[in-house]
Coordinates of C-alpha atoms in Angstrom, one line a residue:
M1361 CA 128.2 -60.5 -8.1
K1362 CA 131.6 -59.2 -7.0
R1363 CA 131.5 -55.1 -7.6
P1364 CA 134.5 -53.9 -9.6
K1365 CA 137.0 -51.9 -7.0
N1366 CA 138.1 -48.3 -7.6
T1367 CA 135.1 -48.2 -10.6
L1368 CA 134.5 -44.1 -10.2
R1369 CA 138.5 -43.6 -9.4
N1370 CA 139.1 -45.1 -12.9
Q1371 CA 136.2 -43.6 -14.5
I1372 CA 137.6 -40.1 -13.2
L1373 CA 141.2 -40.9 -14.5
F1374 CA 140.0 -42.4 -18.1
I1375 CA 137.5 -39.0 -18.5
F1376 CA 140.2 -36.7 -17.4
A1377 CA 142.6 -38.3 -19.8
F1378 CA 140.7 -38.5 -22.7
V1379 CA 139.5 -34.6 -22.0
M1380 CA 143.0 -33.7 -21.5
L1381 CA 144.4 -35.8 -24.5
I1382 CA 141.8 -34.2 -26.9
V1383 CA 142.6 -30.5 -25.2
L1384 CA 146.3 -31.2 -26.3
I1385 CA 145.9 -32.4 -29.9
S1386 CA 143.3 -29.8 -30.5
V1387 CA 146.0 -27.2 -29.2
G1388 CA 148.6 -28.8 -31.0
A1389 CA 147.0 -28.8 -33.9
L1390 CA 146.1 -25.3 -33.9
T1391 CA 149.6 -24.1 -32.7
Y1392 CA 150.8 -26.1 -35.8
S1393 CA 148.0 -24.3 -38.1
L1394 CA 148.7 -21.0 -36.5
V1395 CA 152.7 -21.0 -36.9
S1396 CA 152.3 -22.2 -40.5
E1397 CA 149.6 -20.0 -41.7
I1398 CA 152.3 -16.8 -40.0
I1399 CA 155.1 -18.7 -41.5
K1400 CA 153.5 -18.6 -44.9
D1401 CA 152.0 -14.9 -44.9
N1402 CA 155.3 -13.5 -43.8
A1403 CA 157.2 -15.5 -46.7
R1404 CA 154.0 -14.5 -49.1
G1405 CA 155.0 -10.8 -48.0
Q1406 CA 158.5 -11.4 -48.8
I1407 CA 157.7 -12.9 -52.3
E1408 CA 155.6 -10.0 -53.2
Q1409 CA 158.7 -7.6 -52.0
T1410 CA 160.6 -9.7 -54.4
A1411 CA 158.4 -9.8 -57.4
A1412 CA 158.1 -6.3 -56.9
Q1413 CA 161.7 -5.5 -56.9
A1414 CA 162.1 -7.8 -60.1
L1415 CA 158.9 -6.0 -61.8
G1416 CA 161.4 -2.7 -60.9
R1417 CA 164.3 -4.3 -63.3
I1418 CA 162.0 -5.1 -65.6
D1419 CA 160.6 -1.3 -65.5
S1420 CA 163.7 -0.3 -66.1
Q1421 CA 164.8 -2.7 -69.0
F1422 CA 161.9 -1.2 -70.7
E1423 CA 162.7 2.3 -70.2
T1424 CA 166.3 1.7 -71.9
I1425 CA 164.6 0.3 -74.7
E1426 CA 162.1 3.8 -74.4
M1427 CA 165.5 5.6 -74.3
I1428 CA 167.0 3.9 -77.0
T1429 CA 164.7 4.3 -79.1
S1430 CA 163.6 8.0 -78.3
Q1431 CA 167.4 8.7 -79.3
I1432 CA 166.7 7.2 -82.7
S1433 CA 163.8 8.9 -83.6
T1434 CA 165.8 12.4 -82.4
D1435 CA 168.7 11.8 -84.5
P1436 CA 169.4 14.6 -86.8
A1437 CA 169.9 12.4 -90.2
V1438 CA 166.9 10.5 -89.0
Q1439 CA 164.9 13.6 -88.6
Q1440 CA 166.0 15.5 -91.9
L1441 CA 165.3 12.3 -93.8
L1442 CA 161.7 12.0 -92.7
N1443 CA 161.3 15.8 -93.3
N1444 CA 162.8 15.6 -97.3
E1445 CA 160.1 12.7 -97.2
Q1446 CA 157.2 14.9 -95.9
D1447 CA 158.7 17.8 -98.1
G1448 CA 158.0 15.4 -101.3
I1449 CA 162.0 14.6 -101.8
E1450 CA 162.3 11.3 -102.4
S1451 CA 165.1 9.7 -100.5
T1452 CA 167.9 8.2 -102.2
F1453 CA 169.4 4.7 -101.6
N1454 CA 172.7 5.9 -100.7
Q1455 CA 170.9 8.4 -98.1
R1456 CA 168.8 4.9 -96.7
Q1457 CA 171.9 3.0 -96.9
S1458 CA 173.2 5.6 -94.2
M1459 CA 170.7 4.7 -91.9
N1460 CA 172.6 1.5 -91.2
E1461 CA 175.9 3.1 -89.8
I1462 CA 173.6 5.0 -87.4
I1463 CA 171.3 2.5 -86.5
N1464 CA 174.2 -0.2 -85.7
S1465 CA 175.8 2.9 -83.4
Y1466 CA 172.5 2.7 -80.8
Q1467 CA 172.4 -1.1 -81.1
A1468 CA 175.8 -1.3 -79.5
F1469 CA 174.9 -0.1 -76.3
V1470 CA 172.4 -2.3 -76.0
T1471 CA 172.3 -6.4 -76.0
G1472 CA 168.8 -8.1 -76.4
L1473 CA 167.7 -5.4 -79.1
T1474 CA 168.4 -7.5 -82.3
S1475 CA 166.7 -5.1 -85.2
F1476 CA 165.3 -1.3 -85.6
E1477 CA 163.2 -0.7 -88.4
L1478 CA 162.0 2.8 -89.8
Y1479 CA 159.1 3.2 -92.0
F1480 CA 157.4 6.3 -93.7
S1481 CA 154.3 7.6 -92.9
D1482 CA 152.7 5.9 -95.7
D1483 CA 153.8 2.7 -95.0
R1484 CA 156.6 2.2 -96.7
R1485 CA 160.1 0.7 -95.4
L1486 CA 162.8 3.0 -95.0
F1487 CA 165.2 0.9 -93.4
P1488 CA 166.6 -2.1 -93.8
L1489 CA 166.5 -1.6 -97.7
N1490 CA 163.5 -3.6 -99.0
E1491 CA 159.9 -3.3 -99.7
L1492 CA 157.9 -5.1 -96.8
P1493 CA 155.4 -2.5 -95.6
L1494 CA 154.3 -1.8 -91.6
S1495 CA 151.7 -3.7 -92.5
S1496 CA 153.1 -7.0 -93.0
R1497 CA 155.3 -6.8 -89.6
L1498 CA 152.1 -5.7 -87.2
D1499 CA 148.0 -5.2 -87.0
D1500 CA 147.1 -1.6 -87.5
E1501 CA 145.8 -1.6 -83.9
F1502 CA 149.1 -1.1 -82.9
V1503 CA 150.0 1.6 -85.6
L1504 CA 147.2 3.5 -84.5
E1505 CA 147.4 2.9 -81.0
A1506 CA 150.9 4.4 -81.7
Q1507 CA 149.7 7.4 -83.5
D1508 CA 147.9 7.7 -80.2
A1509 CA 150.6 7.5 -77.9
R1510 CA 152.4 10.6 -79.9
G1511 CA 156.1 9.3 -79.5
R1512 CA 155.2 7.3 -76.6
L1513 CA 156.9 3.6 -77.1
I1514 CA 153.9 1.1 -77.6
W1515 CA 154.5 -3.2 -76.9
A1516 CA 153.2 -4.9 -79.6
G1517 CA 153.7 -8.5 -78.8
E1518 CA 155.1 -11.3 -80.3
D1519 CA 156.6 -11.2 -84.0
P1520 CA 154.4 -12.9 -86.1
L1521 CA 157.5 -13.3 -88.3
D1522 CA 160.0 -14.5 -85.6
D1523 CA 158.5 -16.3 -82.5
Q1524 CA 161.6 -16.0 -80.6
S1525 CA 161.6 -12.0 -80.6
F1526 CA 158.7 -9.2 -79.2
L1527 CA 158.1 -6.3 -81.2
T1528 CA 157.7 -2.5 -80.1
I1529 CA 156.3 0.9 -82.2
K1530 CA 156.9 4.4 -82.1
Q1531 CA 155.8 7.3 -83.4
I1532 CA 158.6 9.6 -85.1
T1533 CA 157.4 13.2 -84.8
L1534 CA 159.2 15.8 -86.7
F1535 CA 160.9 18.6 -84.9
D1536 CA 160.7 21.3 -87.6
Q1537 CA 157.0 20.2 -88.7
D1538 CA 155.2 21.2 -85.9
F1539 CA 156.0 17.7 -84.0
R1540 CA 154.0 16.1 -87.1
S1541 CA 154.0 12.6 -87.6
G1542 CA 157.2 11.5 -89.8
G1543 CA 157.1 7.5 -89.6
Y1544 CA 157.4 4.7 -87.4
L1545 CA 160.5 3.0 -85.5
L1546 CA 159.8 -0.8 -84.7
T1547 CA 162.0 -2.3 -82.6
K1548 CA 162.9 -6.2 -82.2
V1549 CA 163.5 -7.2 -78.6
N1550 CA 165.1 -10.7 -78.4
N1551 CA 162.8 -13.1 -75.5
T1552 CA 165.7 -13.4 -73.5
Y1553 CA 166.0 -9.7 -72.7
F1554 CA 163.5 -9.9 -70.1
N1555 CA 164.8 -12.1 -66.9
P1556 CA 163.1 -11.8 -64.4
S1557 CA 165.3 -14.2 -62.4
G1558 CA 168.3 -12.7 -63.1
A1559 CA 167.3 -9.2 -62.6
A1560 CA 165.9 -10.3 -58.6
E1561 CA 168.7 -12.1 -57.0
A1562 CA 166.3 -13.6 -54.2
L1563 CA 164.4 -15.4 -57.5
D1564 CA 167.1 -18.2 -57.2
N1565 CA 165.1 -21.2 -56.3
Q1566 CA 165.3 -24.4 -58.5
N1567 CA 161.8 -24.9 -57.8
E1568 CA 160.7 -21.6 -58.1
F1569 CA 158.3 -20.4 -61.2
A1570 CA 158.4 -16.9 -62.5
V1571 CA 156.0 -15.9 -65.3
V1572 CA 156.3 -11.7 -66.9
L1573 CA 153.1 -11.1 -68.3
D1574 CA 152.5 -7.4 -70.6
Q1575 CA 149.6 -5.4 -70.4
Y1576 CA 147.8 -7.4 -72.6
N1577 CA 148.2 -10.5 -70.1
E1578 CA 150.3 -12.6 -72.4
P1579 CA 153.4 -14.6 -71.5
V1580 CA 156.6 -12.7 -72.3
V1581 CA 159.2 -14.5 -70.0
S1582 CA 157.7 -18.1 -68.6
N1583 CA 159.7 -21.0 -66.7
L1584 CA 156.4 -22.8 -66.0
P1585 CA 156.2 -26.4 -67.3
S1586 CA 154.9 -26.6 -71.0
S1587 CA 152.6 -29.2 -69.7
L1588 CA 150.9 -26.5 -67.5
S1589 CA 147.5 -24.6 -68.0
E1590 CA 148.0 -20.9 -68.3
D1591 CA 144.9 -20.7 -66.4
I1592 CA 146.5 -21.0 -63.2
L1593 CA 148.0 -17.5 -64.3
F1594 CA 145.0 -15.9 -63.4
D1595 CA 143.6 -17.8 -60.6
D1596 CA 142.7 -15.7 -57.3
Q1597 CA 143.5 -18.7 -55.1
E1598 CA 146.5 -17.9 -53.2
V1599 CA 147.5 -21.3 -53.1
T1600 CA 147.9 -23.4 -56.2
I1601 CA 148.9 -26.8 -56.8
I1602 CA 151.4 -27.2 -59.4
D1603 CA 152.5 -31.4 -60.4
G1604 CA 151.0 -32.4 -57.4
E1605 CA 152.8 -30.0 -55.2
E1606 CA 151.6 -26.8 -53.3
F1607 CA 153.2 -23.6 -54.3
V1608 CA 151.9 -20.3 -52.9
R1609 CA 151.2 -17.4 -55.3
A1610 CA 152.6 -13.6 -55.3
T1611 CA 151.7 -11.4 -57.8
A1612 CA 153.2 -7.6 -58.6
Q1613 CA 152.0 -5.3 -60.9
S1614 CA 153.8 -2.0 -62.8
D1615 CA 152.1 1.1 -62.4
Q1616 CA 154.1 2.5 -65.1
T1617 CA 154.0 -0.3 -68.2
G1618 CA 150.9 -2.2 -66.8
W1619 CA 153.0 -5.6 -66.8
S1620 CA 152.8 -7.9 -64.2
L1621 CA 154.9 -10.2 -62.2
V1622 CA 153.3 -13.9 -60.9
I1623 CA 155.9 -15.5 -58.7
F1624 CA 155.2 -19.5 -57.4
T1625 CA 157.3 -20.5 -54.6
P1626 CA 156.7 -24.2 -53.1
T1627 CA 155.3 -24.6 -49.7
S1628 CA 158.0 -26.9 -48.4
S1629 CA 160.6 -24.4 -49.2
L1630 CA 158.7 -22.1 -47.1
L1631 CA 158.1 -24.2 -44.1
Q1632 CA 161.6 -26.2 -44.0
G1633 CA 161.9 -25.3 -40.5
I1634 CA 158.2 -26.4 -39.5
A1635 CA 159.1 -29.8 -38.9
G1636 CA 161.4 -28.6 -35.8
I1637 CA 158.6 -26.6 -34.2
G1638 CA 156.1 -29.5 -34.5
T1639 CA 158.6 -32.1 -32.2
A1640 CA 158.7 -29.9 -29.7
I1641 CA 154.5 -29.5 -29.7
L1642 CA 154.5 -33.1 -29.8
V1643 CA 157.3 -33.1 -26.9
A1644 CA 155.4 -30.6 -25.3
G1645 CA 152.1 -32.4 -25.0
I1646 CA 153.7 -35.6 -24.0
I1647 CA 154.8 -34.1 -20.6
G1648 CA 151.8 -32.3 -20.1
L1649 CA 150.1 -35.2 -20.4
F1650 CA 152.2 -37.0 -17.9
I1651 CA 152.0 -34.2 -15.8
F1652 CA 148.1 -34.4 -16.0
M1653 CA 147.7 -38.2 -15.4
V1654 CA 149.9 -38.1 -11.9
A1655 CA 147.8 -34.6 -11.0
S1656 CA 144.7 -36.4 -11.9
I1657 CA 145.3 -39.8 -9.8
I1658 CA 146.3 -37.5 -6.8
V1659 CA 142.7 -35.8 -7.4
S1660 CA 140.3 -38.6 -8.2
N1661 CA 141.7 -40.2 -4.8
H1662 CA 140.7 -37.3 -2.8
I1663 CA 137.0 -37.1 -4.7
A1664 CA 136.1 -40.8 -4.7
K1665 CA 137.1 -41.8 -1.3
P1666 CA 134.3 -39.6 0.4
L1667 CA 131.9 -40.2 -2.5
K1668 CA 132.3 -43.8 -1.9
H1669 CA 131.6 -43.3 1.6
L1670 CA 128.4 -41.6 0.6
T1671 CA 127.6 -44.5 -1.6
H1672 CA 127.9 -46.9 0.8
A1673 CA 125.0 -44.9 2.8
M1674 CA 122.8 -44.8 0.0
R1675 CA 122.3 -48.3 -0.8
F1676 CA 120.6 -48.5 2.4
G1677 CA 117.8 -46.7 0.4
T1678 CA 117.4 -49.8 -1.9
L1679 CA 116.6 -51.8 1.5
G1680 CA 113.9 -49.3 2.7
A1681 CA 115.6 -48.0 5.1
L1682 CA 117.6 -44.3 4.5
K1683 CA 120.8 -43.5 6.7
K1684 CA 122.4 -40.7 6.9
S1685 CA 125.9 -40.5 5.5
Q1686 CA 129.1 -39.8 8.1
R1687 CA 130.9 -36.7 7.9
F1688 CA 134.3 -36.7 5.8
S1689 CA 137.0 -34.1 5.4
S1690 CA 136.9 -33.3 1.9
T1691 CA 136.3 -30.8 -0.4
K1692 CA 133.7 -28.0 -0.6
E1693 CA 131.8 -29.4 -2.9
V1694 CA 132.0 -32.7 -2.0
A1695 CA 131.3 -32.0 1.8
E1696 CA 128.2 -30.0 0.8
L1697 CA 126.8 -32.8 -1.2
N1698 CA 127.2 -35.1 1.6
E1699 CA 125.6 -32.4 4.0
T1700 CA 122.7 -32.4 1.4
Y1701 CA 121.8 -35.8 0.8
N1702 CA 121.4 -35.8 4.9
K1703 CA 119.0 -33.2 4.8
M1704 CA 117.3 -34.9 2.1
V1705 CA 117.3 -38.3 4.1
E1706 CA 116.1 -36.1 7.0
T1707 CA 113.2 -34.5 4.8
T1708 CA 112.5 -37.8 3.1
N1709 CA 112.0 -39.7 6.3
H1710 CA 109.4 -36.6 7.7
L1711 CA 107.8 -36.9 4.4
I1712 CA 107.2 -40.9 4.9
K1713 CA 105.8 -40.2 7.8
T1714 CA 103.4 -37.1 6.8
V1715 CA 102.1 -39.2 3.7
Y1716 CA 101.6 -42.3 5.8
E1717 CA 99.6 -40.0 8.2
K1718 CA 97.7 -38.4 5.2
E1719 CA 96.5 -41.5 4.0
L1720 CA 95.1 -42.6 7.3
L1721 CA 93.4 -39.1 7.0
S1722 CA 92.3 -40.0 3.5
T1723 CA 90.6 -43.3 4.0
K1724 CA 88.7 -41.6 6.6
A1725 CA 87.5 -39.1 4.4
E1726 CA 86.5 -41.5 1.7
L1727 CA 84.5 -43.4 3.9
K1728 CA 82.7 -39.7 5.4
A1729 CA 82.4 -39.5 1.5
L1730 CA 80.6 -42.6 0.5
Q1731 CA 78.0 -42.3 3.9
A1732 CA 77.6 -38.5 2.5
Q1733 CA 76.4 -39.8 -0.9
I1734 CA 74.1 -42.4 0.8
N1735 CA 71.9 -39.2 1.8
P1736 CA 70.9 -37.3 -1.2
H1737 CA 69.8 -40.9 -2.6
F1738 CA 68.1 -41.5 0.3
L1739 CA 66.2 -38.1 -0.3
Y1740 CA 65.6 -39.0 -3.7
N1741 CA 64.1 -42.6 -2.9
T1742 CA 62.0 -40.9 0.0
L1743 CA 60.6 -38.0 -2.1
G1744 CA 59.8 -41.4 -5.3
A1745 CA 58.0 -43.3 -2.5
I1746 CA 55.9 -39.9 -1.7
H1747 CA 55.4 -39.3 -5.4
W1748 CA 53.8 -43.5 -5.5
T1749 CA 52.1 -42.6 -2.7
L1750 CA 50.4 -39.1 -3.7
E1751 CA 49.9 -40.4 -6.9
E1752 CA 46.4 -41.8 -7.0
R1753 CA 45.2 -39.0 -4.3
D1754 CA 46.6 -35.7 -5.5
E1755 CA 47.7 -36.3 -9.3
E1756 CA 49.0 -32.0 -8.8
M1757 CA 50.8 -32.5 -5.6
A1758 CA 52.2 -35.8 -7.3
D1759 CA 53.8 -33.8 -9.7
M1760 CA 55.5 -31.1 -7.2
I1761 CA 56.7 -33.6 -5.7
I1762 CA 58.5 -35.4 -8.8
S1763 CA 59.6 -31.7 -10.0
L1764 CA 60.8 -31.2 -6.1
S1765 CA 63.1 -34.6 -6.7
D1766 CA 64.4 -33.2 -9.8
L1767 CA 65.3 -29.9 -8.5
F1768 CA 67.6 -31.7 -5.8
R1769 CA 68.7 -33.7 -8.3
Y1770 CA 69.9 -30.9 -10.5
T1771 CA 71.0 -28.8 -7.5
I1772 CA 73.2 -31.5 -5.6
A1773 CA 74.3 -33.8 -8.7
S1774 CA 77.0 -33.4 -11.3
K1775 CA 78.2 -34.6 -14.0
D1776 CA 81.6 -35.9 -13.9
G1777 CA 82.6 -32.7 -11.8
E1778 CA 81.2 -30.3 -14.7
E1779 CA 80.2 -26.9 -13.8
T1780 CA 78.8 -26.0 -16.9
V1781 CA 75.2 -26.8 -18.5
T1782 CA 73.3 -25.9 -21.4
L1783 CA 70.8 -23.1 -21.7
K1784 CA 68.3 -25.8 -22.3
E1785 CA 69.0 -27.7 -19.1
E1786 CA 69.1 -24.4 -17.0
L1787 CA 65.5 -23.2 -18.1
Q1788 CA 64.3 -26.3 -17.6
H1789 CA 65.5 -26.4 -13.7
T1790 CA 64.3 -22.8 -13.8
E1791 CA 61.0 -24.3 -15.2
R1792 CA 60.8 -26.9 -12.3
Y1793 CA 61.7 -23.8 -9.6
M1794 CA 58.6 -21.7 -10.8
Q1795 CA 56.0 -24.7 -10.9
I1796 CA 57.4 -25.4 -6.9
M1797 CA 56.9 -21.6 -6.4
K1798 CA 53.6 -21.1 -8.0
L1799 CA 52.4 -23.5 -5.2
R1800 CA 53.3 -20.8 -2.8
F1801 CA 52.0 -17.7 -4.7
D1802 CA 49.2 -19.7 -6.5
D1803 CA 47.4 -17.2 -9.1
K1804 CA 49.8 -14.3 -8.3
L1805 CA 52.7 -15.7 -10.5
S1806 CA 53.0 -16.2 -14.2
W1807 CA 56.2 -16.8 -16.1
T1808 CA 57.3 -16.8 -20.0
I1809 CA 60.8 -18.3 -20.9
E1810 CA 61.6 -17.6 -24.7
L1811 CA 64.4 -19.8 -26.0
P1812 CA 65.0 -19.8 -29.8
E1813 CA 66.2 -23.3 -30.5
E1814 CA 69.3 -21.9 -31.7
F1815 CA 70.5 -21.0 -28.5
Y1816 CA 69.6 -24.8 -27.2
S1817 CA 73.1 -26.4 -27.0
Y1818 CA 75.4 -23.2 -26.0
L1819 CA 76.7 -23.7 -22.5
I1820 CA 76.2 -21.6 -19.3
P1821 CA 77.6 -22.0 -15.9
K1822 CA 75.3 -24.2 -13.8
L1823 CA 72.7 -22.3 -11.8
L1824 CA 73.2 -18.8 -13.5
V1825 CA 69.5 -17.9 -14.0
Q1826 CA 67.6 -19.8 -11.1
P1827 CA 69.3 -17.4 -8.7
V1828 CA 68.0 -14.3 -10.3
I1829 CA 64.8 -15.3 -10.3
E1830 CA 64.5 -16.4 -6.6
N1831 CA 65.7 -12.8 -6.1
A1832 CA 63.2 -11.6 -8.1
L1833 CA 60.3 -13.7 -6.2
L1834 CA 61.5 -13.1 -2.7
H1835 CA 62.7 -9.7 -2.9
G1836 CA 60.3 -7.9 -5.9
I1837 CA 57.1 -10.0 -6.5
E1838 CA 56.0 -11.2 -2.7
S1839 CA 56.4 -7.6 -1.5
T1840 CA 54.0 -6.3 -3.9
D1841 CA 49.5 -7.1 -4.0
K1842 CA 49.7 -7.2 -7.6
G1843 CA 50.0 -9.9 -9.5
G1844 CA 53.9 -11.2 -10.4
D1845 CA 55.0 -11.7 -13.7
V1846 CA 58.4 -12.7 -14.4
R1847 CA 60.1 -13.1 -18.0
V1848 CA 63.4 -14.7 -19.4
I1849 CA 64.5 -13.4 -22.7
I1850 CA 67.4 -15.5 -24.8
R1851 CA 68.7 -13.4 -27.5
Q1852 CA 71.8 -12.1 -29.6
A1853 CA 74.3 -9.8 -28.9
E1854 CA 75.2 -7.0 -30.5
Q1855 CA 78.9 -8.8 -30.7
P1856 CA 78.4 -12.0 -33.0
T1857 CA 80.1 -14.3 -30.5
Y1858 CA 77.8 -12.7 -27.9
M1859 CA 74.2 -13.6 -26.3
E1860 CA 72.4 -12.3 -23.7
I1861 CA 70.0 -13.4 -20.8
E1862 CA 67.7 -11.2 -19.9
V1863 CA 65.2 -11.8 -16.4
I1864 CA 62.2 -8.9 -16.0
D1865 CA 60.1 -8.9 -13.2
N1866 CA 57.2 -6.6 -12.4
G1867 CA 57.8 -6.5 -8.2
R1868 CA 58.9 -3.8 -6.3
G1869 CA 62.1 -2.5 -7.8
M1870 CA 64.6 -0.9 -6.2
S1871 CA 65.5 3.2 -5.5
Q1872 CA 68.2 4.6 -7.4
D1873 CA 70.1 4.9 -4.2
E1874 CA 69.3 0.9 -3.6
L1875 CA 70.3 0.4 -7.1
L1876 CA 73.6 2.5 -7.1
E1877 CA 74.5 0.6 -3.8
L1878 CA 74.0 -2.8 -5.3
Q1879 CA 76.1 -1.8 -8.2
Q1880 CA 78.8 -0.7 -5.9
S1881 CA 78.4 -4.0 -4.0
L1882 CA 79.7 -6.7 -7.0
H1883 CA 82.9 -5.4 -6.8
T1884 CA 83.1 -5.8 -3.1
S1885 CA 82.9 -7.9 -0.4
T1886 CA 79.8 -6.6 1.7
S1887 CA 76.1 -6.9 1.0
T1888 CA 74.0 -4.1 0.6
P1889 CA 71.4 -3.2 3.8
Y1890 CA 68.2 -2.6 2.0
S1891 CA 68.0 -6.3 -0.2
K1892 CA 67.5 -8.6 2.2
G1893 CA 70.5 -11.0 0.7
T1894 CA 70.1 -9.5 -2.9
G1895 CA 73.4 -7.8 -3.1
L1896 CA 74.9 -11.0 -2.0
A1897 CA 73.5 -13.2 -4.4
M1898 CA 74.2 -10.7 -7.2
R1899 CA 77.8 -10.4 -6.2
N1900 CA 78.3 -14.4 -6.1
L1901 CA 76.8 -14.5 -9.7
Y1902 CA 79.0 -11.3 -10.7
Q1903 CA 82.3 -13.1 -9.3
R1904 CA 81.2 -16.2 -11.1
L1905 CA 81.1 -14.7 -14.1
I1906 CA 84.5 -13.2 -13.8
L1907 CA 86.1 -16.5 -12.7
S1908 CA 84.0 -18.4 -15.5
Y1909 CA 84.9 -15.9 -18.3
P1910 CA 88.7 -14.9 -17.6
D1911 CA 89.3 -14.4 -21.1
S1912 CA 86.2 -12.9 -22.5
A1913 CA 86.3 -9.0 -23.2
H1914 CA 82.9 -8.5 -23.6
K1915 CA 81.1 -10.1 -20.7
D1916 CA 78.9 -8.3 -18.4
L1917 CA 76.2 -7.9 -15.4
I1918 CA 73.9 -5.2 -16.1
I1919 CA 71.1 -4.5 -13.3
E1920 CA 68.6 -1.8 -13.7
S1921 CA 65.6 -1.3 -11.5
V1922 CA 62.4 1.5 -11.1
L1923 CA 60.9 1.5 -7.9
G1924 CA 57.4 0.4 -8.0
E1925 CA 57.6 -0.5 -11.2
G1926 CA 59.9 -3.8 -11.3
T1927 CA 63.9 -4.7 -11.7
R1928 CA 65.8 -5.9 -15.1
V1929 CA 68.8 -8.4 -15.0
L1930 CA 71.0 -8.5 -18.0
F1931 CA 73.9 -11.4 -18.5
I1932 CA 76.0 -10.5 -21.6
L1933 CA 78.3 -14.5 -22.2
P1934 CA 80.1 -15.4 -24.9
K1935 CA 78.4 -18.4 -27.0
E1936 CA 80.5 -21.4 -26.2
E1937 CA 78.3 -24.2 -27.8
K1938 CA 78.1 -28.1 -26.4
Q1939 CA 79.1 -30.5 -28.9
H1940 CA 76.9 -33.9 -29.9
E1941 CA 73.6 -33.3 -28.2
N1942 CA 70.0 -33.2 -29.3
T1943 CA 68.1 -30.7 -27.9
N1944 CA 64.3 -29.8 -27.9
R1945 CA 62.3 -26.8 -27.5
T1946 CA 61.9 -25.3 -23.9
D1947 CA 58.1 -25.2 -23.2
R1948 CA 56.7 -21.5 -22.3
G1949 CA 55.1 -21.6 -18.3

């Protein structure tokens, strides 16, 4: 099969081009988005300033109403007429008719204020000349609010009798009667009086919408489409969709009147110049991609050629022969890769040779191991033959031979490399050892093993108890003329998850100096000179405990001895039970 040429080079070019394209698209989109947001934010700020200016003009228009109504309220003729009414002097028809001339003189100064209405404090109309009461013109809540305002102008919303007008109410205070309420002035305002578009010259976009809301959030002036819900006026979103088009929302609120102005400006009008920025980003991206492709071709050739030589050298490894790659002048990284490969080839060839030699040694070791396995089997078979020979002549000696065979088998053999046995197995081994040693000590030796049945299946390190008994016999009981007695007791420790193994003998014991040196030797690498090997055996047992139970906090080996009375050795071990094994009670010796 023919290999494709320049595979690595093409892959490098493709990867570089793909990565660069992703980077350019991401950077371009991010730049376009950031520029758009900046333009929107700047435009939103300008719109908010425009809304504030327009709302300032509306405030001035409201102040004009305040000024005109204040002048009417303080007019001497109006004050005199209301004072007479408070004093019980009823106004004549001519006096009320004269109000028409006074009102018209003030109304001529302002356009948009269509009429003024005067009412007595008892709800009767003073002017115009009809008997329409104040309660029929607006709700009582506005009258109460005007009373609380004490002469300040109150916006009362839409005129219930004319949907093209709004109403304001102002309480008239009488100067000659300690500013007591004398009546009310009702002003009718045409709905074209407030015009934010005309007030703020910046609101001249045909697609722009503006809504003026009074302190009750009721529209005063609006050029929103009639089909549009008024819920968008109270939406907190900065961007709103109106008739499928995106609009930027800006709001300004008056501290003086509590009125607010909401302006909706189409996003398209704010981003009229963004198309040129997008074109510039696209052209810059195309130029950058072209430059990057040219540079990538140069770089890929510089990298691919030495890697091709290295690949050629590595192919020999698939044929079973590792060959070093020739040095090739390239980038520092590729040169280091080539050098590393050569070192790997050298090390691998050396390892192949070493492994081959170790395989030979391993084969020889296996042969020796097979030979070593023949010796224990030969010993077991020989002891078995002796047992059958002695069985008819000396039954006791034949049993000793069997015990010796079992003793060797327990000591030498191992189940799948296991280093732990059950307490029952260990004490059975101890029993066999005591029976064999009884041949040496005759009637001088007696022993007792106390093993409750619930402890049968607990695991301990192999050959843990027998070396302690061996020390008791060889270094304790053998040195005395009296009869020797050994006791092995298994019981529950103070901690619920621990047990105690106690070995007590009545041998020669040790002096306090010997005992202290023996206890110190447990933590050193030297044995005591007094004990004829006892220190070494006990230290080995202690080290086995440390290695066998590294995570047990309460494990311990305690040695107590009195010269002439005997020695006591106590193991404190965690309970580790062997699962799924049937055990039988150990016999007493």
